[in-house]
Amino acid sequence: MRRVSQHRHGHQTRCGAGLAMKDFAYAAPTSLEQASRLAASRPDAMFVAGGTTVVDLMKEGVLAPNLLIDLNRLPLRDTVVSGGSIVVGTLVTMSALARHPAIRSRFPMLAEALLAGASGQLRNMATVGGNLLQRTRCPYLRDLSVPCNKRVPGSGCQAIGGIDRFHAVLGTTDRCIAVYPSDAATALTALDAVVVVHRNGRSRRVPLTELHLAPAVAARETILEQGDVITGIVLRDVPEARRASYVKVRDRATYAFGLASAAAGLDLDDDGRTIRSARIALGNIATRPWRATAAEAVLAGAQATRSAYEDAAEAALAGAVAGRRNGYKIGLAKGALVRALETAASRP
Ligand code: SF4
């Protein structure tokens, strides 16, 4: 492992907001075990991979680790296809995964979700592991002059009763209404993906649906503890994976925050008209990856018609709670889901 650098990274650096970036040390371990143990021994350390979230937030003064542990020297860049499953290394970039032949042919909703995220340049840098752990785009998180429970636990939430046009309508609490923004995680949630987590010489598997926590007073957003390293994501073939689609709605067609999105997959009977089973997850409208099991239940055994899709969309959004300016998202999400289901059903 490289020794922790004594160089002062960020020394006298100033970001656009005029804030000085805090000095920090830097380490680039070459083994998983070194990375995990170093992080576990340093509560003030953070991992960095693509850097597209962490470095941004450090520049803005939202994150201020004393030690940055760079994971890029770890051998976690492979996508391994074996039989009915695929294991994606955590350092695989969004771009690389989106163009992987097995992902495009066997998990099209994931390829589409990956390409719907960020911009081409960011997708070339951002890793899939980091993508799952990306922070919310709530503007108040980045505004150090206002309260934010995610930034300063217990300080309050400026978005509740504030400008909430981009905020969540599902999974909100009186602590936080911020949207969890990952498109890839939305598709992976629909596909029941599993995350492999390493710590102190041991690996464990965590269903993606259990990785993220509901918003609470504490800033903690996932079940991960200091020293836990996501090493990969496991996908397995499911009958709904191929006849599938991801639809994202935003203010402009690229490089804009999502307003609502839907991942949908269908397994149709041999007649091509009856739905055996469905997989549905919603994105950009909830505080964490959101599986829509009620909508899936509506579709199981139904005819593959627009009317059935609309019924499923009603079920998916039945528990939505709007704030002052984000009520439009409910209808938008219903429309995205209906379109995702229509597209999925039209595929061979
Ligand atoms: Fe902070 Fe969440 Fe409130 Fe945004 S919605 S200000 S992230 S607590």
Coordinates of C-alpha atoms and ligand atoms in Angstrom, one line a residue:
M1 CA 0.0 0.0 0.0
R2 CA 1.2 3.5 -0.7
R3 CA 1.9 5.3 2.5
V4 CA -0.6 7.9 3.5
S5 CA 0.7 11.0 1.7
Q6 CA 1.8 13.9 3.8
H7 CA 1.2 16.2 1.0
R8 CA -1.6 18.7 1.7
H9 CA -4.2 18.2 -0.9
G10 CA -6.6 21.1 -1.2
H11 CA -4.2 23.5 0.5
Q12 CA -5.4 27.0 0.0
T13 CA -7.9 25.8 -2.7
R14 CA -11.0 27.9 -3.0
C15 CA -14.2 26.7 -4.6
G16 CA -16.6 28.8 -6.6
A17 CA -18.5 29.7 -3.5
G18 CA -15.4 31.2 -2.0
L19 CA -15.0 28.5 0.6
A20 CA -11.5 27.1 1.4
M21 CA -11.2 23.4 0.8
K22 CA -10.0 21.7 3.9
D23 CA -6.6 20.0 3.9
F24 CA -6.7 16.2 3.7
A25 CA -4.3 13.3 3.5
Y26 CA -4.5 10.7 0.6
A27 CA -3.9 7.0 0.5
A28 CA -4.0 4.6 -2.5
P29 CA -4.1 1.0 -1.1
T30 CA -3.4 -1.9 -3.5
S31 CA -5.4 -4.5 -1.7
L32 CA -9.0 -4.8 -0.5
E33 CA -7.9 -5.8 2.9
Q34 CA -5.6 -2.7 3.3
A35 CA -8.4 -0.4 2.2
S36 CA -10.9 -1.9 4.5
R37 CA -8.7 -1.9 7.6
L38 CA -7.4 1.6 7.0
A39 CA -10.9 2.9 6.7
A40 CA -12.1 1.0 9.7
S41 CA -9.3 2.5 11.8
R42 CA -10.0 6.1 10.7
P43 CA -13.6 7.3 11.3
D44 CA -12.5 10.6 9.6
A45 CA -11.7 8.8 6.3
M46 CA -13.7 8.4 3.1
F47 CA -13.4 6.3 0.1
V48 CA -13.2 7.8 -3.4
A49 CA -13.4 6.0 -6.7
G50 CA -14.6 8.0 -9.7
G51 CA -14.8 11.1 -7.6
T52 CA -17.8 12.6 -9.4
T53 CA -19.7 13.1 -6.1
V54 CA -17.1 13.1 -3.3
V55 CA -14.7 15.6 -4.9
D56 CA -17.6 17.9 -5.8
L57 CA -18.9 17.9 -2.3
M58 CA -15.5 18.4 -0.8
K59 CA -15.0 21.5 -3.0
E60 CA -18.3 22.8 -1.7
G61 CA -17.5 22.2 1.9
V62 CA -20.2 19.6 2.4
L63 CA -17.8 16.7 3.0
A64 CA -14.6 17.3 4.8
P65 CA -12.7 14.0 5.3
N66 CA -9.2 14.1 6.9
L67 CA -8.2 11.1 4.8
L68 CA -9.2 10.2 1.3
I69 CA -8.8 6.5 0.5
D70 CA -8.5 6.0 -3.3
L71 CA -9.9 2.6 -4.4
N72 CA -8.7 2.8 -8.0
R73 CA -5.8 0.5 -7.5
L74 CA -8.0 -2.4 -6.3
P75 CA -8.6 -5.2 -8.8
L76 CA -12.4 -4.6 -9.0
R77 CA -12.8 -3.6 -12.6
D78 CA -14.1 -6.8 -14.2
T79 CA -17.6 -7.9 -15.2
V80 CA -17.7 -11.6 -14.9
V81 CA -20.4 -13.5 -16.8
S82 CA -21.0 -17.1 -15.6
G83 CA -24.2 -19.1 -16.4
G84 CA -27.2 -17.3 -15.2
S85 CA -25.5 -14.6 -13.3
I86 CA -23.2 -11.6 -13.8
V87 CA -20.9 -10.1 -11.2
V88 CA -20.0 -6.5 -11.8
G89 CA -16.9 -5.1 -10.2
T90 CA -17.5 -2.0 -8.1
L91 CA -15.0 0.0 -10.2
V92 CA -16.6 -0.7 -13.5
T93 CA -17.6 2.6 -15.0
M94 CA -21.2 3.5 -15.9
S95 CA -20.2 3.8 -19.5
A96 CA -18.4 0.4 -19.6
L97 CA -21.3 -1.4 -18.0
A98 CA -23.9 0.3 -20.3
R99 CA -22.1 -1.0 -23.4
H100 CA -21.3 -4.5 -22.0
P101 CA -22.9 -7.0 -24.5
A102 CA -24.4 -9.2 -21.7
I103 CA -25.9 -6.2 -19.9
R104 CA -27.4 -4.8 -23.2
S105 CA -28.9 -8.1 -24.2
R106 CA -29.9 -9.6 -20.9
F107 CA -30.6 -6.6 -18.7
P108 CA -31.7 -3.8 -21.1
M109 CA -33.5 -1.8 -18.4
L110 CA -30.1 -1.5 -16.6
A111 CA -28.3 -0.4 -19.8
E112 CA -30.9 2.2 -20.4
A113 CA -30.9 3.5 -16.8
L114 CA -27.1 3.8 -16.9
L115 CA -27.3 5.9 -20.1
A116 CA -30.0 8.0 -18.6
G117 CA -27.7 9.2 -15.8
A118 CA -25.5 12.3 -15.7
S119 CA -23.5 13.1 -18.9
G120 CA -21.1 11.1 -21.2
Q121 CA -18.1 12.6 -19.4
L122 CA -19.4 11.8 -16.0
R123 CA -20.4 8.3 -17.0
N124 CA -16.8 7.7 -18.2
M125 CA -15.5 8.5 -14.7
A126 CA -18.3 7.4 -12.3
T127 CA -18.2 3.8 -11.0
V128 CA -21.2 1.6 -10.5
G129 CA -20.3 1.1 -6.8
G130 CA -20.1 4.9 -6.3
N131 CA -23.3 5.4 -8.3
L132 CA -25.2 3.4 -5.7
L133 CA -23.8 5.6 -2.9
Q134 CA -24.2 9.0 -4.6
R135 CA -25.7 11.7 -2.5
T136 CA -28.9 13.4 -3.1
R137 CA -29.1 16.4 -5.4
C138 CA -31.2 18.4 -2.9
P139 CA -29.8 22.0 -3.3
Y140 CA -30.0 22.7 0.4
L141 CA -27.5 19.9 1.1
R142 CA -24.9 22.0 -0.7
D143 CA -26.0 25.3 0.8
L144 CA -24.0 25.7 4.0
S145 CA -26.1 28.7 5.2
V146 CA -29.3 26.7 5.7
P147 CA -30.3 23.8 8.0
C148 CA -30.1 20.3 6.5
N149 CA -30.4 17.0 8.5
K150 CA -28.3 15.1 6.1
R151 CA -25.4 17.6 6.4
V152 CA -25.8 18.5 10.1
P153 CA -27.9 15.9 11.8
G154 CA -30.7 17.4 13.9
S155 CA -30.4 20.9 12.4
G156 CA -33.7 20.7 10.5
C157 CA -34.8 20.5 6.9
Q158 CA -35.0 23.6 4.7
A159 CA -36.8 21.8 1.9
I160 CA -39.9 21.0 4.0
G161 CA -42.1 24.0 3.3
G162 CA -39.4 25.4 1.1
I163 CA -38.7 25.0 -2.6
D164 CA -39.5 21.3 -3.1
R165 CA -40.0 21.0 -6.8
F166 CA -37.3 18.3 -7.2
H167 CA -38.2 16.5 -3.9
A168 CA -39.6 13.1 -3.1
V169 CA -43.3 12.1 -2.8
L170 CA -42.6 8.5 -1.6
G171 CA -40.7 7.4 1.5
T172 CA -40.5 10.9 3.0
T173 CA -40.2 11.6 6.7
D174 CA -40.5 14.8 8.8
R175 CA -36.6 14.7 8.8
C176 CA -35.9 14.7 5.1
I177 CA -37.7 14.7 1.7
A178 CA -34.7 14.5 -0.6
V179 CA -34.8 12.3 -3.6
Y180 CA -32.4 9.4 -3.9
P181 CA -31.1 10.0 -7.5
S182 CA -29.5 6.9 -8.9
D183 CA -31.1 5.6 -12.1
A184 CA -29.0 2.5 -12.1
A185 CA -30.1 1.6 -8.6
T186 CA -33.7 1.9 -9.7
A187 CA -33.2 -0.7 -12.4
L188 CA -31.1 -2.8 -10.1
T189 CA -33.8 -2.7 -7.5
A190 CA -36.4 -4.0 -10.0
L191 CA -33.9 -6.8 -10.8
D192 CA -33.3 -7.8 -7.2
A193 CA -29.6 -7.2 -7.5
V194 CA -27.4 -8.0 -4.6
V195 CA -24.4 -6.0 -3.4
V196 CA -21.3 -7.8 -2.2
V197 CA -19.7 -6.0 0.8
H198 CA -16.2 -6.7 2.2
R199 CA -15.0 -6.0 5.6
N200 CA -12.0 -7.4 7.6
G201 CA -11.4 -10.4 5.5
R202 CA -15.0 -11.4 5.1
S203 CA -17.6 -10.8 2.4
R204 CA -21.4 -10.6 2.8
R205 CA -24.2 -10.2 0.4
V206 CA -26.8 -7.5 0.9
P207 CA -29.9 -7.2 -1.3
L208 CA -30.0 -3.7 -2.8
T209 CA -33.4 -3.2 -1.4
E210 CA -31.8 -3.4 2.1
L211 CA -28.8 -1.2 1.5
H212 CA -30.4 2.2 1.9
L213 CA -32.1 3.5 5.0
A214 CA -35.1 5.7 5.4
P215 CA -34.3 9.3 6.2
A216 CA -33.6 9.7 9.9
V217 CA -32.1 12.3 12.2
A218 CA -28.7 10.8 11.7
A219 CA -26.9 11.5 8.5
R220 CA -26.4 7.8 7.8
E221 CA -27.9 6.8 4.5
T222 CA -27.0 3.2 4.2
I223 CA -26.4 0.2 6.4
L224 CA -22.7 0.3 5.5
E225 CA -20.3 0.8 8.4
Q226 CA -16.9 2.5 8.3
G227 CA -14.5 0.0 6.6
D228 CA -17.2 -1.7 4.6
V229 CA -16.2 -1.8 0.9
I230 CA -18.7 -2.6 -1.9
T231 CA -16.7 -5.0 -4.1
G232 CA -19.4 -5.9 -6.7
I233 CA -23.0 -6.2 -7.7
V234 CA -24.6 -9.5 -8.5
L235 CA -27.3 -9.8 -11.2
R236 CA -29.1 -13.0 -11.9
D237 CA -31.3 -13.9 -14.9
V238 CA -35.0 -13.4 -14.1
P239 CA -37.9 -14.0 -16.5
E240 CA -38.8 -10.3 -16.6
A241 CA -35.3 -9.0 -17.3
R242 CA -35.3 -9.1 -21.1
R243 CA -38.7 -7.7 -22.0
A244 CA -37.9 -4.6 -20.1
S245 CA -37.5 -0.8 -20.3
Y246 CA -36.4 2.3 -18.3
V247 CA -38.1 5.6 -18.8
K248 CA -36.8 8.8 -17.3
V249 CA -38.5 12.2 -17.4
R250 CA -36.6 15.4 -16.9
D251 CA -36.6 19.1 -17.8
R252 CA -34.3 18.5 -20.8
A253 CA -33.2 15.3 -22.5
T254 CA -29.7 15.0 -21.0
Y255 CA -27.6 16.1 -18.1
A256 CA -30.6 17.2 -16.0
F257 CA -31.9 16.0 -12.7
G258 CA -34.6 13.4 -13.1
L259 CA -38.1 14.4 -12.2
A260 CA -39.6 10.8 -12.3
S261 CA -38.5 7.5 -13.7
A262 CA -39.7 3.9 -14.0
A263 CA -38.0 0.6 -14.5
A264 CA -40.3 -2.1 -15.7
G265 CA -40.0 -5.7 -16.9
L266 CA -42.6 -8.2 -18.0
D267 CA -42.8 -11.9 -18.3
L268 CA -45.6 -12.7 -20.8
D269 CA -47.4 -15.9 -21.4
D270 CA -46.9 -17.8 -24.7
D271 CA -49.9 -16.0 -26.1
G272 CA -47.9 -12.7 -25.7
R273 CA -51.0 -11.0 -24.1
T274 CA -51.2 -12.3 -20.5
I275 CA -48.7 -11.1 -17.9
R276 CA -47.2 -13.9 -15.8
S277 CA -45.3 -11.5 -13.6
A278 CA -43.8 -8.0 -13.6
R279 CA -40.9 -6.2 -12.0
I280 CA -41.3 -2.5 -11.3
A281 CA -39.2 0.1 -9.5
L282 CA -39.6 3.9 -9.4
G283 CA -36.9 6.5 -9.4
N284 CA -36.4 10.2 -8.8
I285 CA -39.5 10.4 -6.7
A286 CA -38.6 8.5 -3.5
T287 CA -36.0 8.9 -0.7
R288 CA -34.4 5.6 -1.5
P289 CA -34.6 2.9 -4.3
W290 CA -38.3 2.2 -4.5
R291 CA -39.7 -1.2 -5.5
A292 CA -43.4 -1.0 -6.5
T293 CA -44.7 -4.4 -5.3
A294 CA -48.3 -3.4 -5.2
A295 CA -48.1 -2.5 -8.9
E296 CA -46.5 -5.8 -9.7
A297 CA -49.4 -7.6 -7.9
V298 CA -51.9 -5.7 -10.0
L299 CA -50.3 -6.9 -13.2
A300 CA -49.7 -10.6 -12.3
G301 CA -52.2 -12.5 -14.3
A302 CA -53.7 -9.4 -16.0
Q303 CA -53.9 -8.8 -19.7
A304 CA -51.1 -6.7 -21.1
T305 CA -53.2 -3.6 -21.9
R306 CA -52.9 0.1 -21.3
S307 CA -55.8 -0.1 -18.9
A308 CA -53.9 -2.7 -16.7
Y309 CA -50.8 -0.5 -16.8
E310 CA -52.7 2.5 -15.7
D311 CA -54.2 0.5 -12.8
A312 CA -50.6 -0.6 -11.9
A313 CA -49.5 3.0 -11.9
E314 CA -52.3 4.0 -9.6
A315 CA -51.2 1.3 -7.2
A316 CA -47.6 2.3 -7.4
L317 CA -48.3 5.9 -6.4
A318 CA -51.1 5.2 -4.0
G319 CA -49.0 6.2 -1.0
A320 CA -47.5 9.3 -2.5
V321 CA -47.6 12.5 -0.4
A322 CA -47.0 15.8 -2.2
G323 CA -45.5 19.0 -0.7
R324 CA -46.0 22.5 -2.0
R325 CA -44.6 22.3 -5.5
N326 CA -43.9 18.6 -6.3
G327 CA -47.4 17.3 -6.7
Y328 CA -46.9 17.2 -10.4
K329 CA -44.4 14.3 -9.9
I330 CA -47.2 11.9 -9.1
G331 CA -48.8 12.2 -12.5
L332 CA -45.4 12.3 -14.1
A333 CA -44.4 9.0 -12.5
K334 CA -47.6 7.3 -13.4
G335 CA -47.0 8.4 -17.0
A336 CA -43.4 7.2 -17.0
L337 CA -44.5 3.8 -15.6
V338 CA -47.2 3.3 -18.2
R339 CA -44.8 4.2 -21.0
A340 CA -42.1 1.8 -19.5
L341 CA -44.6 -1.0 -19.4
E342 CA -45.9 -0.3 -23.0
T343 CA -42.3 -0.3 -24.2
A344 CA -41.4 -3.4 -22.3
A345 CA -44.4 -5.3 -23.7
S346 CA -43.6 -4.3 -27.3
R347 CA -40.1 -5.9 -27.1
P348 CA -39.5 -9.4 -28.3
Ligands
SF4_1 FE1 -31.3 18.3 3.8 FE2 -32.9 16.3 3.2 FE3 -34.0 18.5 3.9 FE4 -32.7 18.4 1.6 S1 -34.6 17.4 2.1 S2 -32.5 20.0 3.2 S3 -31.1 16.9 2.1 S4 -32.7 17.2 5.2

